[in-house]
PDB file of C-alpha atoms in Angstrom:
ATOM      1  CA  MET A 571     190.951 114.542 -74.631  1.00 69.00           C
ATOM      2  CA  ASN A 572     187.946 114.527 -72.816  1.00 82.00           C
ATOM      3  CA  ARG A 573     186.153 115.795 -68.949  1.00 85.00           C
ATOM      4  CA  LYS A 574     185.804 112.556 -68.524  1.00 84.00           C
ATOM      5  CA  ALA A 575     189.571 110.574 -69.932  1.00 85.00           C
ATOM      6  CA  ARG A 576     191.600 113.584 -67.693  1.00 84.00           C
ATOM      7  CA  VAL A 577     188.625 112.927 -64.316  1.00 86.00           C
ATOM      8  CA  LEU A 578     189.857 109.156 -64.706  1.00 88.00           C
ATOM      9  CA  LEU A 579     193.017 110.089 -65.013  1.00 87.00           C
ATOM     10  CA  VAL A 580     193.738 112.270 -62.448  1.00 84.00           C
ATOM     11  CA  VAL A 581     191.890 109.951 -60.411  1.00 89.00           C
ATOM     12  CA  ALA A 582     193.696 107.191 -61.003  1.00 89.00           C
ATOM     13  CA  LEU A 583     196.889 109.461 -60.098  1.00 84.00           C
ATOM     14  CA  VAL A 584     195.288 110.498 -56.813  1.00 85.00           C
ATOM     15  CA  ALA A 585     195.460 106.341 -56.084  1.00 88.00           C
ATOM     16  CA  VAL A 586     199.495 105.600 -57.059  1.00 88.00           C
ATOM     17  CA  VAL A 587     200.816 108.475 -54.677  1.00 84.00           C
ATOM     18  CA  ALA A 588     198.537 108.073 -52.316  1.00 84.00           C
ATOM     19  CA  MET A 589     199.508 103.654 -52.359  1.00 87.00           C
ATOM     20  CA  ALA A 590     203.000 105.487 -53.254  1.00 85.00           C
ATOM     21  CA  PHE A 591     202.558 107.034 -49.991  1.00 83.00           C
ATOM     22  CA  ARG A 592     201.576 104.068 -47.674  1.00 83.00           C
ATOM     23  CA  VAL A 593     204.673 101.956 -48.523  1.00 82.00           C
ATOM     24  CA  SER A 594     207.247 105.266 -47.969  1.00 85.00           C
ATOM     25  CA  TRP A 595     205.356 106.122 -45.007  1.00 83.00           C
ATOM     26  CA  ASN A 596     206.025 103.326 -43.139  1.00 82.00           C
ATOM     27  CA  ALA A 597     209.594 103.441 -43.897  1.00 84.00           C
ATOM     28  CA  LEU A 598     210.058 106.805 -43.333  1.00 88.00           C
ATOM     29  CA  ARG A 599     208.630 105.484 -39.597  1.00 86.00           C
ATOM     30  CA  ASP A 600     211.026 103.829 -38.409  1.00 85.00           C
ATOM     31  CA  VAL A 601     214.299 105.259 -39.128  1.00 87.00           C
ATOM     32  CA  ALA A 602     211.836 108.479 -37.561  1.00 86.00           C
ATOM     33  CA  GLU A 603     211.942 105.948 -33.926  1.00 85.00           C
ATOM     34  CA  ALA A 604     215.720 105.578 -34.742  1.00 85.00           C
ATOM     35  CA  ILE A 605     216.666 108.601 -34.581  1.00 85.00           C
ATOM     36  CA  GLY A 606     215.001 109.282 -31.596  1.00 84.00           C
ATOM     37  CA  ALA A 607     211.180 111.025 -32.315  1.00 85.00           C
ATOM     38  CA  ASP A 608     208.312 109.523 -30.240  1.00 87.00           C
ATOM     39  CA  ALA A 609     205.547 107.799 -31.755  1.00 85.00           C
ATOM     40  CA  THR A 610     203.581 110.885 -32.532  1.00 90.00           C
ATOM     41  CA  ALA A 611     206.186 112.661 -34.331  1.00 90.00           C
ATOM     42  CA  ALA A 612     207.096 109.549 -35.921  1.00 86.00           C
ATOM     43  CA  LEU A 613     203.820 109.383 -37.088  1.00 89.00           C
ATOM     44  CA  LEU A 614     203.802 112.895 -39.143  1.00 91.00           C
ATOM     45  CA  TYR A 615     207.665 112.383 -39.482  1.00 92.00           C
ATOM     46  CA  PRO A 616     206.388 111.175 -43.453  1.00 90.00           C
ATOM     47  CA  PHE A 617     204.224 113.101 -44.153  1.00 90.00           C
ATOM     48  CA  VAL A 618     206.678 115.889 -43.550  1.00 90.00           C
ATOM     49  CA  VAL A 619     208.946 113.938 -45.916  1.00 91.00           C
ATOM     50  CA  ASP A 620     206.827 113.292 -48.914  1.00 88.00           C
ATOM     51  CA  GLY A 621     203.869 116.418 -47.999  1.00 88.00           C
ATOM     52  CA  LEU A 622     206.783 118.334 -49.434  1.00 90.00           C
ATOM     53  CA  MET A 623     207.029 116.733 -52.223  1.00 90.00           C
ATOM     54  CA  ALA A 624     203.252 116.956 -53.334  1.00 87.00           C
ATOM     55  CA  LEU A 625     203.904 120.742 -52.538  1.00 88.00           C
ATOM     56  CA  ALA A 626     206.318 121.212 -54.675  1.00 91.00           C
ATOM     57  CA  LEU A 627     205.282 119.151 -57.704  1.00 88.00           C
ATOM     58  CA  VAL A 628     202.010 122.102 -57.256  1.00 89.00           C
ATOM     59  CA  ALA A 629     203.660 124.988 -57.072  1.00 91.00           C
ATOM     60  CA  THR A 630     206.272 123.162 -60.617  1.00 90.00           C
ATOM     61  CA  LEU A 631     203.428 122.733 -62.143  1.00 88.00           C
ATOM     62  CA  VAL A 632     201.734 126.673 -61.205  1.00 89.00           C
ATOM     63  CA  LEU A 633     205.034 128.578 -61.351  1.00 90.00           C
ATOM     64  CA  SER A 634     207.577 129.124 -64.377  1.00 88.00           C
ATOM     65  CA  GLY A 635     210.501 131.019 -64.584  1.00 89.00           C
ATOM     66  CA  ASP A 636     213.349 130.956 -61.763  1.00 90.00           C
ATOM     67  CA  ASP A 637     210.462 130.028 -59.083  1.00 91.00           C
ATOM     68  CA  ARG A 638     210.261 126.901 -61.809  1.00 91.00           C
ATOM     69  CA  ARG A 639     213.982 126.239 -60.681  1.00 93.00           C
ATOM     70  CA  PHE A 640     214.090 126.443 -57.301  1.00 93.00           C
ATOM     71  CA  ALA A 641     210.331 123.978 -57.365  1.00 91.00           C
ATOM     72  CA  LEU A 642     211.838 121.847 -59.442  1.00 93.00           C
ATOM     73  CA  ARG A 643     215.353 121.480 -57.522  1.00 94.00           C
ATOM     74  CA  VAL A 644     213.258 121.468 -53.970  1.00 93.00           C
ATOM     75  CA  LEU A 645     211.204 118.382 -55.594  1.00 92.00           C
ATOM     76  CA  ALA A 646     214.253 116.083 -56.691  1.00 94.00           C
ATOM     77  CA  ALA A 647     216.264 117.732 -53.506  1.00 94.00           C
ATOM     78  CA  TYR A 648     213.737 115.348 -50.665  1.00 93.00           C
ATOM     79  CA  THR A 649     213.117 112.598 -53.701  1.00 92.00           C
ATOM     80  CA  LEU A 650     216.633 112.278 -53.261  1.00 93.00           C
ATOM     81  CA  ALA A 651     216.117 111.841 -49.724  1.00 92.00           C
ATOM     82  CA  SER A 652     212.739 110.095 -49.431  1.00 91.00           C
ATOM     83  CA  LEU A 653     214.889 107.790 -51.050  1.00 91.00           C
ATOM     84  CA  VAL A 654     218.058 107.304 -49.771  1.00 92.00           C
ATOM     85  CA  LEU A 655     215.874 106.816 -45.987  1.00 90.00           C
ATOM     86  CA  ASN A 656     213.635 104.108 -47.993  1.00 88.00           C
ATOM     87  CA  TYR A 657     216.889 102.429 -49.068  1.00 88.00           C
ATOM     88  CA  VAL A 658     218.479 102.667 -45.296  1.00 86.00           C
ATOM     89  CA  HIS A 659     215.226 100.770 -44.125  1.00 83.00           C
ATOM     90  CA  GLY A 660     215.563  97.589 -46.442  1.00 83.00           C
ATOM     91  CA  LEU A 661     219.524  97.527 -44.892  1.00 81.00           C
ATOM     92  CA  VAL A 662     219.325  97.613 -41.828  1.00 81.00           C
ATOM     93  CA  PRO A 663     217.181  94.649 -40.258  1.00 73.00           C
ATOM     94  CA  ALA A 664     217.171  96.221 -36.791  1.00 71.00           C
ATOM     95  CA  LEU A 665     214.417  98.900 -37.714  1.00 73.00           C
ATOM     96  CA  HIS A 666     212.132  96.049 -38.890  1.00 67.00           C
ATOM     97  CA  ALA A 667     211.499  95.294 -35.271  1.00 66.00           C
ATOM     98  CA  ALA A 668     208.322  96.387 -33.727  1.00 52.00           C
ATOM     99  CA  ALA A 669     209.963  98.086 -30.960  1.00 56.00           C
ATOM    100  CA  ALA A 670     213.771  99.252 -32.255  1.00 54.00           C
ATOM    101  CA  GLY A 671     213.959 102.267 -30.600  1.00 61.00           C
ATOM    102  CA  ARG A 672     217.986 103.765 -31.157  1.00 69.00           C
ATOM    103  CA  VAL A 673     219.239 102.325 -33.782  1.00 73.00           C
ATOM    104  CA  ARG A 674     222.595 103.045 -35.780  1.00 76.00           C
ATOM    105  CA  LEU A 675     221.474 103.885 -39.382  1.00 82.00           C
ATOM    106  CA  ALA A 676     225.078 102.794 -40.639  1.00 79.00           C
ATOM    107  CA  GLN A 677     227.949 100.706 -38.689  1.00 76.00           C
ATOM    108  CA  TRP A 678     230.190 103.296 -39.789  1.00 80.00           C
ATOM    109  CA  ASP A 679     230.212 106.520 -37.653  1.00 81.00           C
ATOM    110  CA  ALA A 680     230.767 108.730 -40.232  1.00 87.00           C
ATOM    111  CA  GLY A 681     227.904 107.476 -41.874  1.00 84.00           C
ATOM    112  CA  ASN A 682     225.445 107.231 -39.408  1.00 84.00           C
ATOM    113  CA  TRP A 683     225.957 110.573 -39.065  1.00 89.00           C
ATOM    114  CA  VAL A 684     225.208 111.602 -42.281  1.00 91.00           C
ATOM    115  CA  LEU A 685     222.545 110.204 -42.131  1.00 89.00           C
ATOM    116  CA  VAL A 686     220.626 110.529 -39.130  1.00 89.00           C
ATOM    117  CA  LEU A 687     221.961 114.639 -39.851  1.00 91.00           C
ATOM    118  CA  LEU A 688     220.240 113.878 -43.338  1.00 91.00           C
ATOM    119  CA  ALA A 689     217.282 112.542 -41.369  1.00 88.00           C
ATOM    120  CA  SER A 690     216.635 115.252 -38.673  1.00 89.00           C
ATOM    121  CA  SER A 691     217.019 117.756 -40.503  1.00 91.00           C
ATOM    122  CA  LEU A 692     214.986 116.954 -43.192  1.00 92.00           C
ATOM    123  CA  PRO A 693     211.625 119.199 -41.086  1.00 91.00           C
ATOM    124  CA  VAL A 694     213.298 121.740 -40.432  1.00 92.00           C
ATOM    125  CA  GLY A 695     214.084 121.857 -44.602  1.00 91.00           C
ATOM    126  CA  SER A 696     210.401 121.461 -44.904  1.00 91.00           C
ATOM    127  CA  ILE A 697     209.449 124.246 -43.099  1.00 92.00           C
ATOM    128  CA  TYR A 698     211.484 126.408 -44.453  1.00 92.00           C
ATOM    129  CA  PHE A 699     210.989 125.197 -48.504  1.00 92.00           C
ATOM    130  CA  GLY A 700     207.822 125.310 -47.928  1.00 89.00           C
ATOM    131  CA  SER A 701     207.019 127.892 -46.407  1.00 92.00           C
ATOM    132  CA  ASP A 702     208.964 129.995 -49.889  1.00 91.00           C
ATOM    133  CA  LEU A 703     207.191 127.754 -51.945  1.00 89.00           C
ATOM    134  CA  VAL A 704     203.862 129.214 -50.724  1.00 90.00           C
ATOM    135  CA  ALA A 705     204.785 132.136 -51.225  1.00 91.00           C
ATOM    136  CA  LYS A 706     205.521 132.305 -54.591  1.00 89.00           C
ATOM    137  CA  VAL A 707     202.993 130.392 -55.362  1.00 88.00           C
ATOM    138  CA  LEU A 708     200.492 133.091 -53.339  1.00 90.00           C
ATOM    139  CA  HIS A 709     202.706 136.134 -55.247  1.00 87.00           C
ATOM    140  CA  HIS A 710     202.087 134.864 -58.626  1.00 80.00           C
ATOM    141  CA  ARG A 711     201.409 136.482 -62.028  1.00 79.00           C
ATOM    142  CA  PRO A 712     200.306 134.488 -64.531  1.00 73.00           C
ATOM    143  CA  ALA A 713     201.357 135.964 -67.990  1.00 63.00           C
ATOM    144  CA  PRO A 714     198.531 136.634 -70.594  1.00 59.00           C
ATOM    145  CA  ALA A 715     197.173 134.216 -73.178  1.00 53.00           C
ATOM    146  CA  ASP A 716     197.699 136.510 -75.579  1.00 51.00           C
ATOM    147  CA  ASP A 717     200.923 136.482 -75.005  1.00 51.00           C
ATOM    148  CA  LEU A 718     202.087 132.964 -74.517  1.00 47.00           C
ATOM    149  CA  VAL A 719     200.661 132.491 -78.385  1.00 48.00           C
ATOM    150  CA  CYS A 720     202.601 134.830 -80.228  1.00 48.00           C
ATOM    151  CA  GLU A 721     205.719 134.354 -77.860  1.00 49.00           C
ATOM    152  CA  GLN A 722     208.257 131.358 -78.901  1.00 49.00           C
ATOM    153  CA  SER A 723     210.139 128.780 -76.193  1.00 48.00           C
ATOM    154  CA  GLY A 724     213.848 130.694 -76.949  1.00 47.00           C
ATOM    155  CA  PRO A 725     214.400 134.188 -74.791  1.00 47.00           C
ATOM    156  CA  GLU A 726     215.301 135.578 -77.444  1.00 45.00           C
ATOM    157  CA  SER A 727     212.702 135.251 -79.728  1.00 47.00           C
ATOM    158  CA  ALA A 728     210.964 138.339 -77.764  1.00 48.00           C
ATOM    159  CA  ARG A 729     213.298 140.733 -77.002  1.00 50.00           C
ATOM    160  CA  THR A 730     214.414 141.275 -80.346  1.00 51.00           C
ATOM    161  CA  PRO A 731     213.311 144.323 -82.891  1.00 53.00           C
ATOM    162  CA  TYR A 732     212.380 144.030 -86.344  1.00 51.00           C
ATOM    163  CA  THR A 733     213.542 147.130 -88.136  1.00 55.00           C
ATOM    164  CA  PRO A 734     212.416 147.191 -91.292  1.00 54.00           C
ATOM    165  CA  THR A 735     214.792 147.413 -94.399  1.00 52.00           C
ATOM    166  CA  HIS A 736     212.619 148.870 -96.620  1.00 50.00           C
ATOM    167  CA  PRO A 737     210.141 150.652 -97.145  1.00 48.00           C
ATOM    168  CA  ALA A 738     206.309 148.596 -98.973  1.00 47.00           C
ATOM    169  CA  PRO A 739     206.474 149.906-103.043  1.00 48.00           C
ATOM    170  CA  ALA A 740     202.023 149.644-102.361  1.00 49.00           C
ATOM    171  CA  ALA A 741     203.560 153.051 -99.151  1.00 45.00           C
ATOM    172  CA  THR A 742     205.698 154.864-100.879  1.00 47.00           C
ATOM    173  CA  SER A 743     203.405 155.068-104.049  1.00 49.00           C
ATOM    174  CA  ALA A 744     199.990 155.823-102.464  1.00 45.00           C
ATOM    175  CA  VAL A 745     202.263 159.021-100.831  1.00 41.00           C
ATOM    176  CA  ALA A 746     203.730 159.829-104.216  1.00 48.00           C
ATOM    177  CA  ASP A 747     200.188 160.253-105.370  1.00 49.00           C
ATOM    178  CA  THR A 748     198.537 161.926-102.679  1.00 43.00           C
ATOM    179  CA  THR A 749     201.747 164.345-102.906  1.00 43.00           C
ATOM    180  CA  ALA A 750     201.544 164.976-106.001  1.00 45.00           C
ATOM    181  CA  HIS A 751     197.584 164.819-106.589  1.00 45.00           C
ATOM    182  CA  LEU A 752     198.234 167.433-103.848  1.00 41.00           C
ATOM    183  CA  SER A 753     200.680 169.389-105.883  1.00 46.00           C
ATOM    184  CA  MET A 754     198.870 170.107-108.680  1.00 45.00           C
ATOM    185  CA  PRO A 755     196.038 173.384-108.686  1.00 47.00           C
ATOM    186  CA  GLY A 756     192.489 172.809-109.550  1.00 47.00           C
ATOM    187  CA  PRO A 757     190.547 174.652-112.026  1.00 45.00           C
ATOM    188  CA  SER A 758     188.748 175.885-108.835  1.00 47.00           C
ATOM    189  CA  ALA A 759     192.153 177.361-109.029  1.00 48.00           C
ATOM    190  CA  LEU A 760     193.672 178.473-111.577  1.00 44.00           C
ATOM    191  CA  LEU A 761     190.195 180.252-111.782  1.00 39.00           C
ATOM    192  CA  THR A 762     190.384 181.453-108.625  1.00 51.00           C
ATOM    193  CA  SER A 763     193.674 182.916-108.418  1.00 51.00           C
ATOM    194  CA  ARG A 764     193.744 184.915-112.160  1.00 50.00           C
ATOM    195  CA  THR A 765     190.154 186.678-110.981  1.00 48.00           C
ATOM    196  CA  ASP A 766     192.832 187.762-108.217  1.00 54.00           C
ATOM    197  CA  ALA A 767     194.978 189.143-110.818  1.00 50.00           C
ATOM    198  CA  VAL A 768     192.575 190.827-113.266  1.00 44.00           C
ATOM    199  CA  GLN A 769     191.381 192.574-110.073  1.00 50.00           C
ATOM    200  CA  ALA A 770     195.007 193.834-109.281  1.00 50.00           C
ATOM    201  CA  SER A 771     195.142 195.153-112.128  1.00 50.00           C
ATOM    202  CA  ASP A 772     191.941 196.835-112.461  1.00 51.00           C
ATOM    203  CA  PRO A 773     191.999 200.349-109.681  1.00 50.00           C
ATOM    204  CA  HIS A 774     189.037 200.143-109.629  1.00 51.00           C
ATOM    205  CA  ALA A 775     187.821 197.134-109.135  1.00 49.00           C
ATOM    206  CA  PRO A 776     186.660 196.356-105.090  1.00 51.00           C
ATOM    207  CA  HIS A 777     189.666 194.835-103.135  1.00 50.00           C
ATOM    208  CA  THR A 778     188.820 191.680-101.993  1.00 51.00           C
ATOM    209  CA  THR A 779     190.315 189.852 -97.790  1.00 52.00           C
ATOM    210  CA  ARG A 780     192.449 186.660 -98.915  1.00 52.00           C
ATOM    211  CA  THR A 781     191.364 184.883 -94.679  1.00 56.00           C
ATOM    212  CA  PRO A 782     193.543 182.555 -94.479  1.00 58.00           C
ATOM    213  CA  ASP A 783     190.617 179.648 -93.014  1.00 62.00           C
ATOM    214  CA  ILE A 784     190.933 178.421 -96.767  1.00 60.00           C
ATOM    215  CA  GLU A 785     195.008 178.283 -97.102  1.00 64.00           C
ATOM    216  CA  SER A 786     194.512 176.503 -93.166  1.00 78.00           C
ATOM    217  CA  GLY A 787     191.431 174.340 -94.303  1.00 77.00           C
ATOM    218  CA  SER A 788     193.784 172.729 -97.773  1.00 82.00           C
ATOM    219  CA  GLU A 789     196.819 172.355 -95.729  1.00 84.00           C
ATOM    220  CA  ALA A 790     195.691 170.686 -93.119  1.00 84.00           C
ATOM    221  CA  LEU A 791     193.892 168.101 -95.600  1.00 84.00           C
ATOM    222  CA  ARG A 792     197.024 167.776 -96.596  1.00 85.00           C
ATOM    223  CA  GLN A 793     198.647 166.899 -93.392  1.00 85.00           C
ATOM    224  CA  ALA A 794     195.996 164.393 -92.303  1.00 86.00           C
ATOM    225  CA  GLN A 795     196.105 161.890 -95.963  1.00 86.00           C
ATOM    226  CA  PHE A 796     200.491 162.262 -95.663  1.00 86.00           C
ATOM    227  CA  GLU A 797     199.765 160.873 -91.956  1.00 86.00           C
ATOM    228  CA  GLU A 798     197.568 158.393 -93.165  1.00 86.00           C
ATOM    229  CA  ALA A 799     200.477 157.295 -95.990  1.00 88.00           C
ATOM    230  CA  GLU A 800     202.654 157.089 -93.358  1.00 85.00           C
ATOM    231  CA  LEU A 801     200.758 155.199 -91.267  1.00 86.00           C
ATOM    232  CA  GLU A 802     199.501 152.535 -94.024  1.00 87.00           C
ATOM    233  CA  ARG A 803     203.504 152.298 -94.671  1.00 87.00           C
ATOM    234  CA  MET A 804     203.934 151.542 -90.629  1.00 87.00           C
ATOM    235  CA  ARG A 805     200.881 148.843 -91.174  1.00 86.00           C
ATOM    236  CA  GLN A 806     202.509 147.048 -94.103  1.00 87.00           C
ATOM    237  CA  ASP A 807     206.180 146.849 -92.953  1.00 88.00           C
ATOM    238  CA  ALA A 808     205.068 145.358 -89.817  1.00 86.00           C
ATOM    239  CA  ARG A 809     202.592 142.816 -90.918  1.00 86.00           C
ATOM    240  CA  ARG A 810     205.339 141.997 -92.948  1.00 87.00           C
ATOM    241  CA  ALA A 811     207.896 141.703 -90.109  1.00 87.00           C
ATOM    242  CA  TYR A 812     205.330 139.717 -88.978  1.00 83.00           C
ATOM    243  CA  ALA A 813     204.796 137.345 -91.585  1.00 86.00           C
ATOM    244  CA  GLU A 814     208.763 137.006 -91.752  1.00 86.00           C
ATOM    245  CA  SER A 815     208.948 136.048 -88.514  1.00 85.00           C
ATOM    246  CA  ALA A 816     206.920 133.480 -88.299  1.00 84.00           C
ATOM    247  CA  GLN A 817     208.105 131.968 -91.682  1.00 84.00           C
ATOM    248  CA  ALA A 818     211.396 132.133 -90.353  1.00 84.00           C
ATOM    249  CA  GLY A 819     209.804 130.401 -87.174  1.00 82.00           C
ATOM    250  CA  ARG A 820     210.812 132.952 -84.494  1.00 82.00           C
ATOM    251  CA  PRO A 821     207.499 134.353 -84.583  1.00 84.00           C
ATOM    252  CA  LEU A 822     207.476 138.310 -83.094  1.00 83.00           C
ATOM    253  CA  SER A 823     205.727 138.437 -80.031  1.00 86.00           C
ATOM    254  CA  ALA A 824     202.634 141.405 -80.075  1.00 84.00           C
ATOM    255  CA  ARG A 825     204.729 143.880 -77.209  1.00 86.00           C
ATOM    256  CA  ALA A 826     208.281 143.651 -79.402  1.00 85.00           C
ATOM    257  CA  LEU A 827     206.260 144.154 -82.564  1.00 81.00           C
ATOM    258  CA  GLY A 828     204.654 147.316 -81.216  1.00 82.00           C
ATOM    259  CA  GLU A 829     207.808 148.449 -79.290  1.00 85.00           C
ATOM    260  CA  ALA A 830     209.973 147.743 -82.939  1.00 85.00           C
ATOM    261  CA  PHE A 831     207.765 150.189 -85.025  1.00 85.00           C
ATOM    262  CA  SER A 832     207.021 152.255 -81.777  1.00 85.00           C
ATOM    263  CA  MET A 833     203.844 151.403 -80.916  1.00 85.00           C
ATOM    264  CA  SER A 834     201.754 150.123 -78.172  1.00 87.00           C
ATOM    265  CA  GLU A 835     201.165 145.896 -77.569  1.00 84.00           C
ATOM    266  CA  SER A 836     197.741 146.263 -78.350  1.00 86.00           C
ATOM    267  CA  TRP A 837     198.140 148.171 -82.091  1.00 85.00           C
ATOM    268  CA  GLY A 838     201.035 145.363 -82.615  1.00 84.00           C
ATOM    269  CA  ARG A 839     198.783 142.658 -81.674  1.00 86.00           C
ATOM    270  CA  LYS A 840     196.624 144.118 -84.079  1.00 87.00           C
ATOM    271  CA  GLN A 841     198.980 143.966 -86.887  1.00 84.00           C
ATOM    272  CA  ILE A 842     199.574 140.108 -86.180  1.00 87.00           C
ATOM    273  CA  LEU A 843     196.296 138.952 -86.567  1.00 87.00           C
ATOM    274  CA  ALA A 844     195.793 140.825 -90.212  1.00 85.00           C
ATOM    275  CA  ALA A 845     199.005 139.405 -91.551  1.00 83.00           C
ATOM    276  CA  ARG A 846     196.871 136.086 -90.487  1.00 82.00           C
ATOM    277  CA  ASP A 847     193.619 137.105 -91.805  1.00 82.00           C
ATOM    278  CA  ASP A 848     196.561 138.237 -95.774  1.00 77.00           C
ATOM    279  CA  ASP A 849     197.729 134.670 -95.605  1.00 72.00           C
ATOM    280  CA  GLU A 850     194.277 132.538 -94.749  1.00 69.00           C
ATOM    281  CA  ALA A 851     192.646 134.711 -97.496  1.00 61.00           C
ATOM    282  CA  PRO A 852     191.655 132.400-100.731  1.00 61.00           C
ATOM    283  CA  ARG A 853     194.617 132.550-103.810  1.00 58.00           C
ATOM    284  CA  PRO A 854     193.325 131.965-106.546  1.00 57.00           C
ATOM    285  CA  VAL A 855     194.146 128.529-108.217  1.00 54.00           C
ATOM    286  CA  LEU A 856     195.826 128.207-111.841  1.00 55.00           C
ATOM    287  CA  ARG A 857     194.899 125.012-114.112  1.00 60.00           C
ATOM    288  CA  ALA A 858     196.713 124.023-117.261  1.00 58.00           C
ATOM    289  CA  VAL A 859     194.628 124.773-120.502  1.00 57.00           C
ATOM    290  CA  ASP A 860     195.529 121.869-123.483  1.00 56.00           C
ATOM    291  CA  THR A 861     195.591 123.845-125.813  1.00 58.00           C
ATOM    292  CA  ALA A 862     195.364 120.625-128.298  1.00 59.00           C
ATOM    293  CA  ALA A 863     192.341 121.042-127.569  1.00 54.00           C
ATOM    294  CA  VAL A 864     191.399 124.806-128.671  1.00 50.00           C
TER     295      VAL A 864
END
């Protein structure tokens, strides 16, 4: 929907709400006068009831979780109360007089007491619930956009970490090849060891001092290559985990994926993007070949 259509839709909604408020305003004003409110209080009474309904509706659109359910309960309660008072206004003809004053809302005493209690408690409830809703809206912090895209609507989807059950074969073979390559001595190492043996057998040959710098350098290189292979295996496992959760209809969020592999949320987000890129990569198309024509 384009911007112009959205603006027209909002304007139409505001117009309908304004007309509905005007219809309800007449009934609520007469009910306020029937329970003893003066002219000014009766004029402001509809704004107290229907105004809180509008505030609760806005809070429902902004809040989430338990706060949103609280705003929905307030909206439902005041909507029901306004409906009851409008219904009573239609049943009691005496409320329609120009200067009715104090009028019984029901012939039954208990019913009249309940209706008077309902009508007189709505302004107090508006003060309490309205202040609470405004405080919740002002202290609300919306969730990041990435988490909203990755998280599923179910509460368990982002809390269940994925534990890989089998290592990636490509990463395992890479680690094995790297270890085997590092364990095999090269030609220079063989020549160096042979030269050291010849010099050790010759008593007149000068003694060479073996510094630990060469050994520590090769050990550091071996350790770095091994750690890189382990990180690559972890990345492959994370991408496979996200792909399997997406195929199951419950994709993992970036936070849940990072926690499952003891990494950060940004690391999990990178693996999710990489997994999506792998899924969108073009695959080779197989075509049938007519052997008879060949």
